[in-house]
Short mmCIF file of C-alpha atoms in Angstrom, two decimals:
data_model
loop_
_atom_site.label_atom_id
_atom_site.label_comp_id
_atom_site.label_asym_id
_atom_site.label_seq_id
_atom_site.Cartn_x
_atom_site.Cartn_y
_atom_site.Cartn_z
CA MET N 1 -29.29 -3.56 7.12
CA ASP N 2 -33.08 -1.95 5.20
CA PRO N 3 -32.32 1.72 5.13
CA GLN N 4 -36.53 1.56 5.74
CA THR N 5 -35.86 0.00 8.99
CA THR N 6 -33.07 1.08 10.78
CA THR N 7 -33.11 3.01 13.75
CA GLY N 8 -30.56 6.15 13.99
CA GLU N 9 -28.98 4.22 17.23
CA GLU N 10 -27.77 1.52 14.62
CA THR N 11 -27.02 4.11 12.63
CA ALA N 12 -24.36 5.89 14.24
CA GLU N 13 -23.54 3.07 15.31
CA LEU N 14 -22.51 1.64 11.71
CA MET N 15 -21.37 5.09 10.97
CA GLU N 16 -18.79 5.18 13.63
CA GLN N 17 -17.34 1.76 12.51
CA ILE N 18 -17.10 3.59 8.81
CA LEU N 19 -15.17 5.99 10.31
CA TYR N 20 -13.05 4.36 12.42
CA GLU N 21 -12.04 1.73 9.76
CA VAL N 22 -11.38 5.00 7.95
CA LYS N 23 -9.51 6.57 10.13
CA ARG N 24 -6.94 3.58 10.34
CA VAL N 25 -5.55 4.70 6.64
CA VAL N 26 -6.34 8.45 6.98
CA VAL N 27 -4.35 9.87 9.46
CA GLY N 28 -5.05 13.21 10.87
CA GLN N 29 -7.90 14.30 8.33
CA ASP N 30 -10.88 14.22 11.31
CA ARG N 31 -12.60 17.38 10.84
CA PHE N 32 -12.39 16.41 6.62
CA LEU N 33 -13.50 12.58 7.36
CA GLU N 34 -16.42 14.19 9.49
CA ARG N 35 -17.48 16.03 6.60
CA VAL N 36 -17.49 13.92 4.38
CA MET N 37 -19.63 11.14 6.80
CA VAL N 38 -22.17 14.09 7.19
CA ALA N 39 -22.93 14.39 3.38
CA MET N 40 -23.23 11.03 3.26
CA LEU N 41 -26.05 10.53 5.76
CA ALA N 42 -27.47 13.88 4.26
CA GLN N 43 -27.24 12.10 0.72
CA GLY N 44 -25.64 15.50 -0.95
CA HIS N 45 -22.35 16.13 -2.28
CA LEU N 46 -19.17 18.02 -1.00
CA LEU N 47 -16.91 20.08 -2.42
CA VAL N 48 -13.22 19.72 -0.81
CA GLU N 49 -10.96 22.10 -1.62
CA GLY N 50 -7.02 21.69 -0.71
CA VAL N 51 -3.29 21.95 -1.58
CA PRO N 52 -2.16 18.53 -3.09
CA GLY N 53 -1.46 15.79 -0.48
CA LEU N 54 -4.34 16.22 1.68
CA ALA N 55 -6.02 12.40 1.34
CA LYS N 56 -8.53 13.45 -0.94
CA THR N 57 -8.19 10.99 -3.14
CA LEU N 58 -7.19 8.45 -0.55
CA THR N 59 -10.13 9.33 2.08
CA ILE N 60 -12.62 8.65 -0.35
CA LYS N 61 -11.24 5.26 -1.75
CA THR N 62 -10.68 3.66 1.79
CA LEU N 63 -14.59 5.32 2.04
CA ALA N 64 -15.46 2.91 -0.77
CA ASP N 65 -13.82 -0.06 -0.13
CA THR N 66 -14.98 0.52 3.30
CA ILE N 67 -18.90 0.49 1.96
CA ARG N 68 -18.48 -1.62 -0.25
CA GLY N 69 -18.95 0.58 -2.77
CA ASN N 70 -17.38 1.28 -6.16
CA PHE N 71 -15.83 4.56 -6.65
CA LYS N 72 -14.41 6.44 -9.29
CA ARG N 73 -12.26 9.58 -10.62
CA ILE N 74 -12.68 12.30 -13.47
CA GLN N 75 -9.85 13.95 -14.30
CA PHE N 76 -11.02 17.23 -15.40
CA THR N 77 -9.41 17.95 -18.62
CA PRO N 78 -10.22 21.61 -21.03
CA ASP N 79 -11.60 18.84 -23.53
CA LEU N 80 -13.63 16.35 -21.78
CA VAL N 81 -17.41 16.24 -22.97
CA PRO N 82 -19.93 14.92 -21.88
CA ALA N 83 -19.72 11.55 -23.16
CA ASP N 84 -17.03 10.74 -20.90
CA LEU N 85 -18.94 11.32 -18.02
CA VAL N 86 -22.41 9.66 -18.14
CA GLY N 87 -21.09 7.14 -21.22
CA THR N 88 -21.86 6.75 -24.67
CA ARG N 89 -23.80 3.79 -27.39
CA ILE N 90 -21.09 2.06 -29.06
CA TYR N 91 -21.73 -0.39 -32.34
CA ASN N 92 -20.12 -3.64 -32.79
CA GLN N 93 -19.60 -4.56 -35.67
CA LYS N 94 -18.95 -8.71 -35.09
CA THR N 95 -22.80 -8.74 -33.88
CA GLY N 96 -24.23 -5.57 -35.57
CA ASP N 97 -25.79 -4.21 -32.24
CA PHE N 98 -25.12 -1.31 -29.90
CA GLY N 99 -23.69 -1.72 -26.78
CA THR N 100 -23.78 1.20 -23.82
CA SER N 101 -20.62 2.14 -21.88
CA LEU N 102 -21.43 3.39 -18.93
CA GLY N 103 -19.56 6.97 -17.82
CA PRO N 104 -18.12 7.39 -14.57
CA VAL N 105 -20.67 8.81 -13.24
CA PHE N 106 -23.12 5.66 -12.85
CA THR N 107 -20.80 5.02 -9.00
CA ASN N 108 -21.56 4.95 -5.49
CA LEU N 109 -18.88 7.53 -4.73
CA LEU N 110 -17.37 9.68 -7.52
CA LEU N 111 -14.05 12.50 -7.37
CA ALA N 112 -14.32 15.18 -9.92
CA ASP N 113 -10.57 16.45 -9.28
CA GLU N 114 -9.69 19.40 -10.76
CA ILE N 115 -12.91 21.04 -12.18
CA ASN N 116 -11.63 24.37 -12.28
CA ARG N 117 -9.65 23.12 -15.48
CA ALA N 118 -12.59 21.99 -17.72
CA ARG N 119 -14.01 24.07 -20.31
CA ARG N 120 -16.41 26.77 -19.43
CA PRO N 121 -19.56 26.50 -21.34
CA ARG N 122 -19.71 29.30 -24.38
CA CYS N 123 -22.91 31.90 -23.62
CA LYS N 124 -25.34 32.58 -25.62
CA ALA N 125 -25.74 36.06 -26.47
CA PRO N 126 -26.54 38.40 -24.34
CA CYS N 127 -23.65 37.20 -22.02
CA SER N 128 -23.15 38.87 -18.52
CA ARG N 129 -19.66 37.23 -18.03
#
């Protein structure tokens, strides 16, 4: 469907079908699934916090499979650098050319896991932390 020509009813029906398919895999997370769908409709971001085992990763992966989109996951660690997220240029010795290696942010659905473990940027003086 072309997003420019779909009606509200068509969108609602499509979202219902997507929700139905995801609920076949992810059981007992109805409120979370509804919030994920709202974030998708708003073309926005969603911050999900919760203990391990609440099917956060499974939900996003299943949603990506359902909409035939791409899914990537980033595990945040203190040694993560921007090039790990957006990608970099790589030199190919055989051809003598540079090739672009795109990072995981170039995807339809991205799960940034454990953002709290990422290194904080250093403050430039004066720092109010």
